Each structure stands twice: as structure tokens, then as C-alpha cells.
Coordinates of C-alpha atoms and ligand atoms in Angstrom, one line a residue:
X105 CA 16.2 -5.9 -29.5
X106 CA 13.8 -8.1 -27.3
X107 CA 10.1 -6.9 -27.1
X108 CA 9.5 -5.6 -23.5
X109 CA 6.9 -7.7 -21.8
X110 CA 3.6 -5.9 -21.6
X111 CA 1.7 -6.5 -18.0
X112 CA -1.7 -5.8 -17.5
X113 CA -4.2 -4.7 -14.9
X114 CA -6.1 -7.4 -12.7
X115 CA -9.3 -6.9 -12.3
X116 CA -11.9 -9.3 -11.5
X117 CA -9.9 -12.2 -11.7
X118 CA -8.4 -11.6 -15.3
X119 CA -5.4 -9.7 -16.6
X120 CA -6.9 -6.8 -19.0
X121 CA -5.3 -3.8 -20.6
X122 CA -6.2 -0.4 -19.6
X123 CA -9.6 1.0 -21.3
X124 CA -7.4 4.2 -22.1
X125 CA -4.9 1.8 -24.6
X126 CA -2.3 3.9 -22.8
X127 CA 0.8 2.2 -21.3
X128 CA 4.1 3.5 -19.3
X129 CA 7.6 1.8 -19.4
X130 CA 9.4 0.8 -16.6
X131 CA 13.1 1.2 -16.8
X132 CA 16.2 0.2 -14.3
X133 CA 17.4 3.5 -12.2
X134 CA 20.9 1.8 -12.5
X135 CA 21.0 1.5 -16.0
X136 CA 18.0 3.3 -17.9
X137 CA 18.8 1.3 -21.4
X138 CA 17.5 -1.7 -19.3
X139 CA 13.6 -1.7 -20.3
X140 CA 12.2 -3.9 -17.6
X141 CA 8.5 -3.7 -18.8
X142 CA 5.8 -2.1 -20.3
X143 CA 2.7 -1.3 -17.9
X144 CA -1.3 -0.1 -18.0
X145 CA -1.1 3.7 -17.7
X146 CA -5.1 3.4 -15.9
X147 CA -7.8 5.9 -15.8
X148 CA -10.9 6.1 -13.7
X149 CA -12.6 3.9 -16.1
X150 CA -10.4 1.1 -14.8
X151 CA -10.6 2.2 -11.3
X152 CA -14.5 2.0 -11.6
X153 CA -14.3 -2.0 -13.4
X154 CA -11.9 -2.6 -10.2
X155 CA -14.2 -1.2 -7.3
X156 CA -17.4 -2.8 -9.0
X157 CA -15.6 -6.3 -8.6
X158 CA -14.5 -5.9 -5.4
X159 CA -17.6 -4.8 -4.2
X160 CA -19.3 -7.8 -5.9
X161 CA -16.5 -10.0 -4.4
X162 CA -16.9 -8.5 -0.8
X163 CA -20.4 -9.9 -0.7
X164 CA -18.9 -14.0 -0.8
X165 CA -15.6 -12.8 0.8
X166 CA -16.7 -11.4 4.1
X167 CA -18.5 -14.6 4.9
X168 CA -15.6 -17.1 4.1
X169 CA -14.4 -18.1 7.8
X170 CA -11.3 -16.3 8.9
X171 CA -9.4 -19.4 9.5
X172 CA -10.0 -20.3 5.6
X173 CA -9.1 -16.8 4.5
X174 CA -5.8 -17.5 6.1
X175 CA -5.2 -20.7 4.9
X176 CA -4.5 -19.0 1.4
X177 CA -2.5 -16.4 3.1
X178 CA -0.5 -19.1 4.3
X179 CA 0.2 -20.6 1.2
X180 CA 1.0 -17.1 -0.4
X181 CA 3.7 -16.7 2.4
X182 CA 5.1 -20.3 1.3
X183 CA 5.2 -19.1 -2.0
X184 CA 6.9 -15.9 -1.8
X185 CA 9.5 -17.7 0.2
X186 CA 10.1 -20.0 -2.5
X187 CA 10.4 -17.2 -4.9
X188 CA 12.2 -14.7 -2.6
X189 CA 15.4 -14.8 -4.9
X190 CA 13.8 -14.2 -8.0
X191 CA 11.4 -11.3 -6.7
X192 CA 14.7 -9.8 -4.9
X193 CA 16.4 -9.5 -8.4
X194 CA 13.4 -8.0 -10.0
X195 CA 12.9 -5.5 -7.3
X196 CA 16.6 -4.4 -7.3
X197 CA 16.3 -4.0 -11.2
X198 CA 13.6 -1.9 -11.0
X199 CA 13.9 -0.2 -7.8
X200 CA 17.7 0.1 -7.2
X201 CA 18.6 -0.9 -3.7
X202 CA 21.3 -3.9 -3.2
X203 CA 20.3 -7.1 -3.5
X204 CA 20.8 -7.6 0.4
X205 CA 18.2 -5.2 1.0
X206 CA 15.6 -6.3 -1.7
X207 CA 15.6 -9.9 0.0
X208 CA 14.9 -8.2 3.0
X209 CA 12.1 -6.4 1.5
X210 CA 10.5 -9.6 0.4
X211 CA 11.4 -11.4 3.7
X212 CA 9.4 -8.6 5.4
X213 CA 6.4 -9.3 2.9
X214 CA 6.9 -13.3 4.1
X215 CA 7.1 -12.4 7.7
X216 CA 3.9 -9.9 7.4
X217 CA 1.9 -12.6 5.6
X218 CA 2.6 -15.6 8.0
X219 CA 2.0 -13.2 11.0
X220 CA -1.2 -12.0 9.8
X221 CA -2.2 -15.3 8.5
X222 CA -2.0 -16.3 12.5
X223 CA -4.5 -13.9 12.9
X224 CA -7.2 -15.6 10.9
X225 CA -7.3 -18.1 14.2
X226 CA -7.4 -15.1 16.7
X227 CA -8.7 -11.8 15.9
X228 CA -9.7 -11.4 19.6
X229 CA -12.9 -9.6 20.5
X230 CA -14.1 -9.2 24.0
X231 CA -16.6 -11.0 26.3
X232 CA -17.7 -9.2 29.2
X233 CA -20.3 -9.4 31.9
X234 CA -23.3 -7.7 31.6
X235 CA -25.2 -5.4 34.2
X236 CA -28.1 -7.4 33.7
X237 CA -28.9 -11.1 34.6
X238 CA -29.3 -13.7 31.8
X239 CA -27.9 -11.3 29.1
X240 CA -24.3 -11.8 27.3
X241 CA -22.3 -9.0 26.0
X242 CA -19.1 -9.4 23.5
X243 CA -17.9 -7.6 20.7
X244 CA -16.5 -9.1 17.4
X245 CA -14.6 -7.5 14.5
X246 CA -16.3 -7.1 11.3
X247 CA -14.8 -6.1 8.1
X248 CA -15.6 -2.7 6.3
X249 CA -16.0 -3.4 2.8
X250 CA -13.7 -2.4 -0.5
X251 CA -10.2 -1.0 0.8
X252 CA -8.2 1.4 -1.5
X253 CA -4.4 0.5 -1.3
X254 CA -2.0 3.3 -2.5
X255 CA 1.9 2.6 -2.2
X256 CA 5.3 4.2 -2.6
X257 CA 8.4 2.9 -4.4
X258 CA 10.7 2.3 -1.8
X259 CA 9.6 -0.6 -0.3
X260 CA 7.8 -2.4 -3.5
X261 CA 6.8 -5.6 -1.7
X262 CA 6.8 -5.2 2.1
X263 CA 4.3 -1.9 2.0
X264 CA 1.6 -3.7 -0.3
X265 CA 2.1 -6.7 2.1
X266 CA 1.5 -4.5 5.5
X267 CA -1.8 -3.5 4.3
X268 CA -3.1 -6.0 1.8
X269 CA -2.8 -9.0 3.8
X270 CA -4.5 -7.6 7.1
X271 CA -7.1 -6.3 4.6
X272 CA -7.7 -9.6 3.5
X273 CA -7.6 -11.6 6.6
X274 CA -10.2 -9.4 8.1
X275 CA -12.8 -10.0 5.3
X276 CA -12.3 -7.0 3.1
X277 CA -11.5 -6.8 -0.7
X278 CA -8.9 -4.6 -2.2
X279 CA -8.4 -2.5 -5.2
X280 CA -4.4 -1.9 -5.4
X281 CA -2.5 1.0 -6.9
X282 CA 1.2 0.5 -6.6
X283 CA 3.9 3.3 -7.6
X284 CA 4.4 3.5 -11.2
X285 CA 8.1 3.1 -10.3
X286 CA 7.8 -0.3 -9.1
X287 CA 5.0 -2.2 -10.7
X288 CA 6.8 -5.3 -11.1
X289 CA 7.2 -6.2 -7.6
X290 CA 3.4 -5.2 -7.3
X291 CA 2.6 -7.7 -10.1
X292 CA 4.7 -10.3 -8.4
X293 CA 3.0 -10.0 -5.2
X294 CA -0.5 -9.9 -6.9
X295 CA 0.5 -12.8 -8.7
X296 CA 1.4 -15.2 -5.7
X297 CA -2.2 -14.1 -4.0
X298 CA -3.7 -15.4 -7.2
X299 CA -1.6 -18.5 -7.2
X300 CA -2.5 -19.5 -3.6
X301 CA -6.4 -19.3 -4.7
X302 CA -7.6 -15.7 -3.7
X303 CA -11.2 -15.5 -5.2
X304 CA -11.7 -13.5 -8.5
X305 CA -12.5 -10.0 -7.5
X306 CA -11.0 -9.9 -4.0
X307 CA -7.9 -8.6 -5.3
X308 CA -7.6 -6.2 -8.1
X309 CA -4.6 -4.2 -9.1
X310 CA -4.8 -0.8 -11.2
X311 CA -1.5 0.8 -12.4
X312 CA -1.1 4.6 -13.1
X313 CA -0.8 7.9 -11.4
X314 CA -2.4 10.2 -9.4
X315 CA -5.4 10.4 -11.3
X316 CA -6.0 6.6 -10.7
X317 CA -5.5 7.3 -6.7
X318 CA -7.9 10.1 -7.3
X319 CA -10.5 7.9 -8.2
X320 CA -9.9 5.5 -5.8
X321 CA -9.9 8.0 -2.8
X322 CA -13.4 9.8 -4.0
X323 CA -15.4 6.7 -4.8
X324 CA -18.1 6.3 -2.3
X325 CA -18.1 2.4 -2.8
X326 CA -14.7 2.6 -1.1
X327 CA -14.6 2.4 2.8
X328 CA -10.7 2.4 3.7
X329 CA -8.0 4.5 2.0
X330 CA -4.5 3.1 3.1
X331 CA -2.0 5.1 2.1
X332 CA 2.0 5.2 2.1
X333 CA 3.7 8.2 0.6
X334 CA 4.8 11.6 0.9
X335 CA 3.2 14.1 3.6
X336 CA 2.1 16.7 0.3
X337 CA -0.2 13.4 -1.3
X338 CA -1.3 12.3 2.1
X339 CA -2.9 15.6 2.7
X340 CA -4.4 15.4 -0.6
X341 CA -5.7 11.7 -0.2
X342 CA -7.0 12.7 3.4
X343 CA -9.1 16.1 1.7
X344 CA -10.3 13.6 -1.3
X345 CA -11.6 10.8 1.2
X346 CA -13.3 13.5 3.6
X347 CA -16.4 14.2 1.9
X348 CA -17.6 10.3 1.9
X349 CA -16.3 9.9 5.5
X350 CA -13.5 6.7 4.7
X351 CA -11.5 5.6 7.4
X352 CA -7.9 7.0 6.4
X353 CA -5.0 5.4 7.4
X354 CA -1.8 7.7 6.1
X355 CA 1.9 6.6 6.6
X356 CA 3.7 10.0 5.4
X357 CA 7.3 11.5 5.7
X358 CA 10.1 11.2 8.3
X359 CA 13.2 13.0 9.4
X360 CA 14.5 11.0 11.7
X361 CA 17.2 11.5 14.5
X362 CA 20.1 9.2 16.2
X363 CA 21.3 10.9 19.2
X364 CA 25.0 10.0 20.1
X365 CA 25.8 10.9 23.6
X366 CA 29.5 11.5 25.2
X367 CA 29.4 7.7 26.3
X368 CA 28.1 5.7 23.0
X369 CA 30.1 3.1 21.9
X370 CA 31.3 5.0 18.8
X371 CA 32.2 2.4 16.7
X372 CA 28.8 1.2 17.0
X373 CA 27.2 4.4 16.6
X374 CA 29.1 4.7 13.0
X375 CA 28.2 1.4 12.0
X376 CA 24.4 2.5 12.9
X377 CA 24.7 5.6 11.2
X378 CA 26.4 4.3 8.0
X379 CA 23.5 2.0 7.6
X380 CA 20.6 4.3 8.9
X381 CA 21.7 7.1 6.7
X382 CA 23.0 5.6 3.3
X383 CA 20.9 2.1 3.5
X384 CA 18.4 2.0 0.4
X385 CA 20.5 5.2 -0.5
X386 CA 18.8 7.1 2.3
X387 CA 15.4 6.3 0.5
X388 CA 13.7 4.8 3.7
X389 CA 10.7 6.9 5.6
X390 CA 13.0 5.8 8.9
X391 CA 16.2 6.8 7.5
X392 CA 18.7 8.4 9.9
X393 CA 18.9 11.6 8.3
X394 CA 19.8 13.6 11.0
X395 CA 22.3 13.0 13.4
X396 CA 22.9 15.0 16.9
X397 CA 26.3 14.2 18.3
X398 CA 27.3 15.5 21.7
X399 CA 30.1 18.2 21.7
X400 CA 32.7 15.7 23.8
X401 CA 32.8 13.0 20.9
X402 CA 31.7 15.1 18.0
X403 CA 35.3 15.0 16.3
X404 CA 36.2 11.4 16.6
X405 CA 32.7 10.6 15.5
X406 CA 32.6 13.0 12.3
X407 CA 35.9 11.7 11.6
X408 CA 35.1 8.0 11.5
X409 CA 31.7 8.3 10.0
X410 CA 33.1 10.6 7.2
X411 CA 35.7 8.1 6.3
X412 CA 33.4 4.9 6.2
X413 CA 31.1 7.1 4.1
X414 CA 34.0 8.1 1.6
X415 CA 34.8 4.4 0.9
X416 CA 31.2 3.3 0.4
X417 CA 30.7 1.6 -3.2
X418 CA 28.1 2.9 -4.9
X419 CA 26.8 1.2 -8.2
X420 CA 24.2 -1.1 -9.6
X421 CA 22.6 -3.3 -6.7
X422 CA 22.9 -6.3 -8.3
X423 CA 26.6 -6.3 -8.1
X424 CA 27.5 -8.0 -4.7
X425 CA 30.3 -5.8 -4.1
X426 CA 28.0 -2.3 -4.3
X427 CA 27.0 -1.2 -1.0
X428 CA 24.7 1.8 -2.3
X429 CA 22.7 1.8 -5.2
X430 CA 20.9 4.6 -7.3
X431 CA 18.2 6.9 -6.5
X432 CA 15.0 5.6 -7.8
X433 CA 14.3 8.3 -10.1
X434 CA 15.9 11.0 -11.9
X435 CA 13.2 13.2 -10.1
X436 CA 14.3 11.8 -6.9
X437 CA 18.2 12.1 -7.7
X438 CA 17.2 16.1 -8.6
X439 CA 15.6 16.5 -5.2
X440 CA 18.8 15.4 -3.8
X441 CA 20.9 17.6 -5.7
X442 CA 18.6 20.4 -4.8
X443 CA 19.1 20.0 -1.1
X444 CA 22.5 19.8 -1.3
X445 CA 22.7 23.2 -2.9
X446 CA 20.0 24.3 -0.4
X447 CA 22.3 23.1 2.5
X448 CA 25.3 24.8 1.2
X449 CA 23.1 28.6 0.4
X450 CA 22.4 27.9 4.0
X451 CA 25.5 27.7 5.2
X452 CA 25.6 23.8 6.3
X453 CA 29.4 22.6 5.8
X454 CA 29.8 20.0 3.0
X455 CA 32.4 17.3 4.2
X456 CA 32.1 14.5 1.7
X457 CA 30.0 14.2 -1.8
X458 CA 27.7 16.3 -2.8
X459 CA 27.8 15.6 -6.4
X460 CA 25.6 13.4 -8.8
X461 CA 28.1 10.2 -10.0
X462 CA 27.6 10.6 -13.7
X463 CA 30.9 8.9 -15.3
X464 CA 31.8 5.2 -16.2
X465 CA 29.6 2.8 -14.8
X466 CA 27.5 5.2 -13.4
X467 CA 26.9 7.0 -16.6
X468 CA 23.1 5.5 -17.2
X469 CA 21.9 5.8 -14.0
X470 CA 20.6 8.0 -10.9
X471 CA 23.8 7.9 -8.9
X472 CA 24.7 10.5 -6.1
X473 CA 27.6 10.6 -3.6
X474 CA 27.0 9.5 0.1
X475 CA 26.9 13.1 1.3
X476 CA 27.5 14.5 4.8
X477 CA 26.9 17.9 6.1
X478 CA 28.5 19.0 9.5
X479 CA 27.9 21.9 11.8
X480 CA 24.3 22.0 10.9
X481 CA 21.9 24.4 12.5
X482 CA 18.9 22.5 13.7
X483 CA 16.7 25.4 12.0
X484 CA 18.4 24.9 8.3
X485 CA 16.0 23.1 5.9
X486 CA 18.6 20.5 5.4
X487 CA 18.0 19.6 9.1
X488 CA 14.0 19.7 9.0
X489 CA 12.8 18.6 5.8
X490 CA 12.6 15.0 4.3
X491 CA 15.4 14.9 1.6
X492 CA 14.9 10.9 0.6
X493 CA 18.4 10.5 -0.3
X494 CA 22.1 9.8 0.8
X495 CA 22.5 12.7 2.4
X496 CA 22.8 12.9 6.5
X497 CA 23.0 16.2 8.4
X498 CA 25.3 16.3 11.6
X499 CA 24.1 18.7 14.4
X500 CA 26.4 19.3 17.6
X501 CA 24.8 19.3 21.1
X502 CA 25.6 19.8 24.6
X503 CA 23.3 17.6 26.5
X504 CA 20.6 14.9 26.3
X505 CA 18.0 18.0 27.0
X506 CA 19.4 19.5 24.1
X507 CA 19.4 16.5 22.0
X508 CA 16.0 15.9 22.9
X509 CA 14.5 19.1 21.9
X510 CA 16.4 19.3 18.5
X511 CA 15.1 15.7 18.1
X512 CA 11.5 16.7 18.4
X513 CA 12.1 19.9 16.7
X514 CA 10.6 18.9 13.4
X515 CA 7.5 18.3 11.7
X516 CA 7.6 14.6 11.5
X517 CA 7.5 11.7 14.2
X518 CA 8.4 8.6 12.9
X519 CA 11.6 7.0 14.4
X520 CA 14.4 8.2 16.7
X521 CA 17.4 6.5 18.3
X522 CA 19.9 7.1 21.0
X523 CA 23.2 5.7 21.3
X524 CA 24.5 5.6 25.1
X525 CA 25.6 3.2 27.9
X526 CA 23.5 5.1 30.5
X527 CA 20.2 3.5 31.3
X528 CA 19.0 6.3 32.8
X529 CA 19.6 8.7 29.5
X530 CA 18.3 5.7 27.6
X531 CA 14.9 5.6 29.4
X532 CA 14.6 9.4 29.5
X533 CA 14.8 9.6 25.4
X534 CA 12.7 6.6 25.4
X535 CA 10.1 8.7 27.1
X536 CA 10.6 11.9 25.7
X537 CA 11.0 11.5 21.8
X538 CA 7.5 12.0 20.2
X539 CA 7.9 9.5 17.7
X540 CA 5.9 6.3 16.8
X541 CA 9.1 4.1 17.1
X542 CA 12.4 4.2 19.2
X543 CA 15.7 2.5 19.3
X544 CA 18.5 2.2 21.8
X545 CA 21.9 1.4 20.6
X546 CA 20.7 0.9 17.1
X547 CA 19.6 3.1 14.1
X548 CA 16.4 4.3 13.0
X549 CA 15.4 1.5 11.0
X550 CA 14.9 -2.3 12.2
X551 CA 11.3 -2.6 12.6
X552 CA 9.9 -6.2 13.1
X553 CA 6.1 -7.0 11.5
X554 CA 4.7 -7.9 15.1
X555 CA 4.7 -4.8 16.6
X556 CA 2.8 -1.3 15.3
X557 CA 4.9 0.7 12.6
X558 CA 4.1 4.4 12.2
X559 CA 4.5 7.8 13.3
X560 CA 3.2 11.1 15.1
X561 CA 2.8 14.6 13.9
X562 CA 2.9 14.8 10.2
X563 CA 4.1 11.4 9.6
X564 CA 0.6 9.9 10.5
X565 CA -2.9 10.6 11.5
X566 CA -2.8 8.3 14.6
X567 CA -3.2 4.9 12.9
X568 CA -0.1 2.3 12.5
X569 CA 0.1 -0.8 10.4
X570 CA 1.7 -4.0 11.3
X571 CA 1.2 -5.8 14.4
X572 CA -2.5 -6.4 15.8
X573 CA -2.6 -2.3 15.2
X574 CA -3.2 -3.3 11.7
X575 CA -6.6 -5.0 12.5
X576 CA -7.7 -1.7 14.0
X577 CA -7.5 -0.2 10.4
X578 CA -9.0 -3.2 8.6
X579 CA -12.0 -3.8 10.7
X580 CA -14.4 -2.1 13.1
X581 CA -16.2 -3.3 16.2
X582 CA -19.6 -4.5 16.4
X583 CA -20.8 -5.0 20.2
X584 CA -23.4 -7.6 20.4
X585 CA -25.8 -8.0 23.4
X586 CA -27.8 -11.4 23.8
X587 CA -30.8 -11.7 26.1
X588 CA -31.8 -15.0 27.5
X589 CA -34.4 -13.7 30.4
X590 CA -37.3 -13.7 28.0
X591 CA -38.6 -10.4 29.1
X592 CA -37.5 -7.0 28.6
X593 CA -34.7 -5.8 30.6
X594 CA -33.4 -2.2 30.3
X595 CA -30.0 -1.3 30.8
X596 CA -29.3 1.8 33.2
X597 CA -32.8 1.2 34.8
X598 CA -33.6 -2.3 35.6
X599 CA -30.2 -2.8 37.3
X600 CA -30.5 -4.6 40.7
X601 CA -29.5 -2.5 43.9
X602 CA -28.0 -4.7 46.5
Ligands
LIG1708 P1 4.2 10.0 -3.3 O1 3.6 10.7 -2.3 O2 4.9 10.7 -4.5 O3 3.5 8.6 -3.9 C1 3.0 7.5 -3.2 C2 1.8 7.0 -4.0 O4 0.8 7.8 -3.9 C3 2.2 6.6 -5.4 O5 1.6 5.5 -5.8 C4 1.7 7.7 -6.2 O6 1.2 7.3 -7.6 C5 0.3 8.0 -5.5 N1 -0.2 9.4 -5.4 C6 0.2 10.5 -6.3 N2 -0.8 11.3 -6.2 C7 -2.0 10.9 -5.6 C8 -3.1 11.4 -5.3 N3 -3.6 12.8 -5.6 N4 -4.0 10.4 -4.9 C9 -4.0 9.4 -4.7 N5 -2.9 9.0 -4.7 C10 -1.5 9.4 -5.3 O7 5.3 9.1 -2.4 P2 6.8 8.4 -3.3 O8 7.7 9.1 -3.9 O9 6.1 7.2 -3.8 O10 7.3 7.7 -1.9 C11 8.3 8.6 -1.2 C12 7.5 8.8 0.1 O11 6.9 7.8 0.9 C13 8.7 9.6 1.2 O12 8.0 10.6 1.7 C14 8.4 8.6 2.5 O13 8.8 9.2 3.7 C15 7.2 8.1 2.4 N6 7.2 6.8 3.1 C16 6.5 6.5 4.1 C17 6.6 5.3 4.9 C18 5.9 5.3 6.4 O14 5.4 4.3 6.6 N7 5.8 6.5 6.6 C19 7.1 4.3 4.3 C20 7.6 4.7 3.0 C21 7.6 5.4 2.6

């Protein structure tokens, strides 16, 4: 058997092993015999070195003109594009989602990097009139320093790009901890930044688990924490970062709703719910895991949706015939199976799926059948809690108002959608769903990089990523007054009276 490749941390411009001497394995969730590589099981000592390097590099990096910082990012975007297929294949192998989706993941990193690099020549501030004569007033964005970037495994290249690229263009330096389930894509991402010319110490990567994250979120030298992951861990991150008053940006769980009204184009709605519910095996923060359907079209929708879900081909995402890949890990699969049992115990009606796929081509992976519960009561846990797997709960409703109330009746607020032909209904739903993202006649997924991305309630803490909103996370305002009158002018006191 070939020896697996050993990958190192990247600290202060060099690939280095962890001081712990410990490593972990990265295996293919579609076939656990496939050992992808060995990565560093780092500790707080590695984080300490990475933060020190980032702090040193910040002194110079913040002074590099933003358009020059952006030049490096434009080069990086071109390199991502040139290596897209290779990176997508690596990602399917370590994460499981089908190739078309991993190509989309890399494309999102390409789009974000091009978009944010453009900010190097914008990053607009304000110039405003002063209330005093011969005085100039303006505001500029300034970087904050060292940013701790902590990411999950479901978008292994897109999510790091949403955070690292805006952090860099604003003039910050970075310590990056990817999920231990997808370290190869993180590696590929960092390698491109290095090849694009990012100077030493500006980007550092430390692989490992919660203790690595904790070392990052508690260190007083870190100014910003940008975290994407579960709400449970997000709360811990928030608490850990509070004593040192870091700026904390959290993107967390979701329980997104599709509402299907009696006038909907049902064919379109079925297509959307299939993609929204079972794309990425349901492991998207924006997954359409709840579908609320008007009673007048309930039966035809359910019949068509169940038939299509039954026909999905589940298998290794590298096979072009496969439509849905595995769960990302045994733990994730066990969560799915636990929720299937919870749903059944609560009295939800299981109409398709519900079992692990364990025979033949599925024997060595974490596969689960596409699963649908119908006649679900919105109070049931399967209708309220994030499952993060191929499980969709269908809830009947009698009106738009009821659908909206059900849609809003969870603790999350990431994404929602409505299928209707009626503009009045669409606008009412658009206004009344308290989420960060809303779609009309499309499923709950499909965000583009130039608009803000994030959620309300327990999904987020008021920040957004992507779009210009990302600059708010990775920069802060400095207001500047220049008095060219040559005398003391007192604001609010020496103001002229006409
Ligand atoms: P997770 O919360 O288990 O882990 C996320 C990251 O945090 C990982 O890198 C993990 O190692 C790290 N971590 C764990 N404990 C930590 C601690 N105490 N301190 C600091 N870091 C710690 O999440 P996951 O299983 O990797 O990802 C799935 C979750 O991510 C889902 O809940 C999903 O909804 C969410 N997600 C949200 C968005 C969004 O934009 N809202 C996008 C994608 C995924």
C-alpha cells in the first residue's frame, strides 16, 4: 500500500509539523479504505506560534496599499480557476458531495476572490461637509489585526474564501483552522494564496480540533473571530472571545422552510425541494429541511416529491451517475439515524427512506436513504431542529398566514422560500419571514457572492458575510477631521448662526 502523504501546518511562511508530534487521518466518507492523507493534530503551542507570526506580519501588511493587496488576490482567483477540477475532485473525495457540487464550491471561492479583490480599489468611506468653515471631515476603513478563522466541513473552500479573502483585502492577517473532516481543501486553498504571493506570516493555517479553536478564540492578540459551524459551538466561541472583547462574527445552524401555495407551479416546486432537501445530502446550512404545503395541493405535491426522492441515485460523488453522496462522517450519519427514530417516535409518518445504506457499493461509506416525513406537526423536533442530513419534513397548512407562522416558528432564521404565482403573496412572505435570505420560486439555496449572506435569531449574531457586508466584519471605521483654518474651532460651540 502506498504511504499516505503527510501534510503540515503553515506558519510564518513555512510548512511545519505540529509541536505535538501527533497527526490524524483524513478518509473518504464514500469509502473509508481510501486514506486521503495525514494531517497535523495541533495544540495551543502551534496556535501561539501562528498568532505570533500573524501579529508580526500585520505591521507591514496593513501598510501595503489595498489595490496591491488585491493584485495578489486577483492572481489567486485565476489560480483557483485553473485548478478548479483538481480541487473539486479532492473535495468530493474528502467531503462526499457530488462533483458538480464541489465544482460549484470551488467556483464560489473563485467568484468571492474576484469580487473581494475588486474591493481593493473601492472600500469606500464617506466624505461629509463639516459644520465649521475650513474643516474637512471623512471616514476611512482600517484593519483590526489578527483574525481567527474557524470553518466547518460542508463548504470546504467556499467558506474559507468568504472569510479569508475579505480579511486580507482589508489589511488583516489570518490564522485559519479548518474542520478536521476537510483539511485537504483547506490545504489547497492556502497553497494558492502562497503561490499568488501572499507574504510570509500573513496567512497561517493550523489543523486540529476544539482545543486549537479555543486557543484562537481566547488569545488576547486576536482581534476578530469569524466562525461558521453549529449553534452549540458558536455559543462556546462567543463566550470564549467575550473577556477580550473581540469582534465575533458567527454563522450557525439553520432550519429553512419552503412554502408551497395552492397556486404554485408544482413541477418547479418539486424540482426545487429535491435540490434544496437532498443536495449536499442535506448538509447545507441553507438546506430546505421543512416544506410547508397548502392542503389544496398537498397530495399531488407529496406524491410527486416522494417518487422523485425514491429515484435518486445514492453513491460515490465521483461517479457521474450519482445524484446524492454520503454523509460526511459516521457521527453525522448517526445524527441522521437518531433523528429518523425521533421523528418516528414523535408520530411523524415516514413515507420513504429512513435507513442506512450498508450493502454492496455502500458498504464502506456513510450512506443514508433520502428520507421524507409527511403530516409533520410543526412542534415536532424533526420540524424544528437542524438534522443536517437527507431528511425532509412536510407540514400541511391552510393559508399563507399559517405557513408564515410555521416558517417563523423555529429558533433559526437563515433562509426561506415561497412558491406562488401571486405577487401579493410573494411580497407578503418576503416581508414577514424573519430570515437573512429569502427566495421566490426557488429553493432555500442559491446565494451569490455579491449580496450579504447570513441569518437572524440563533443562526447569526447580526453580522453578514459576502457582499460589502463582509467589509464590516473585517474593518472598522476611523473618522478623521482636518482643520485648515489655522485657529481653534470648537465643534457644537463655534458654529455660525445665520
Ligand atoms: P461544528 O460547530 O462542529 O464545527 C465548526 C468548526 O468549529 C470546526 O472547525 C471545529 O473543529 C471547530 N470547533 C469545535 N469546537 C470548537 C470550540 N470549542 N472552539 C472553537 N472552535 C471549535 O460544525 P460542523 O459540523 O463542522 O458544521 C456543520 C454546522 O455548520 C451546521 O450546524 C451548519 O448549519 C453550520 N453551517 C452554517 C453556515 C452558515 O453560513 N450559517 C454555513 C455552513 C455550515
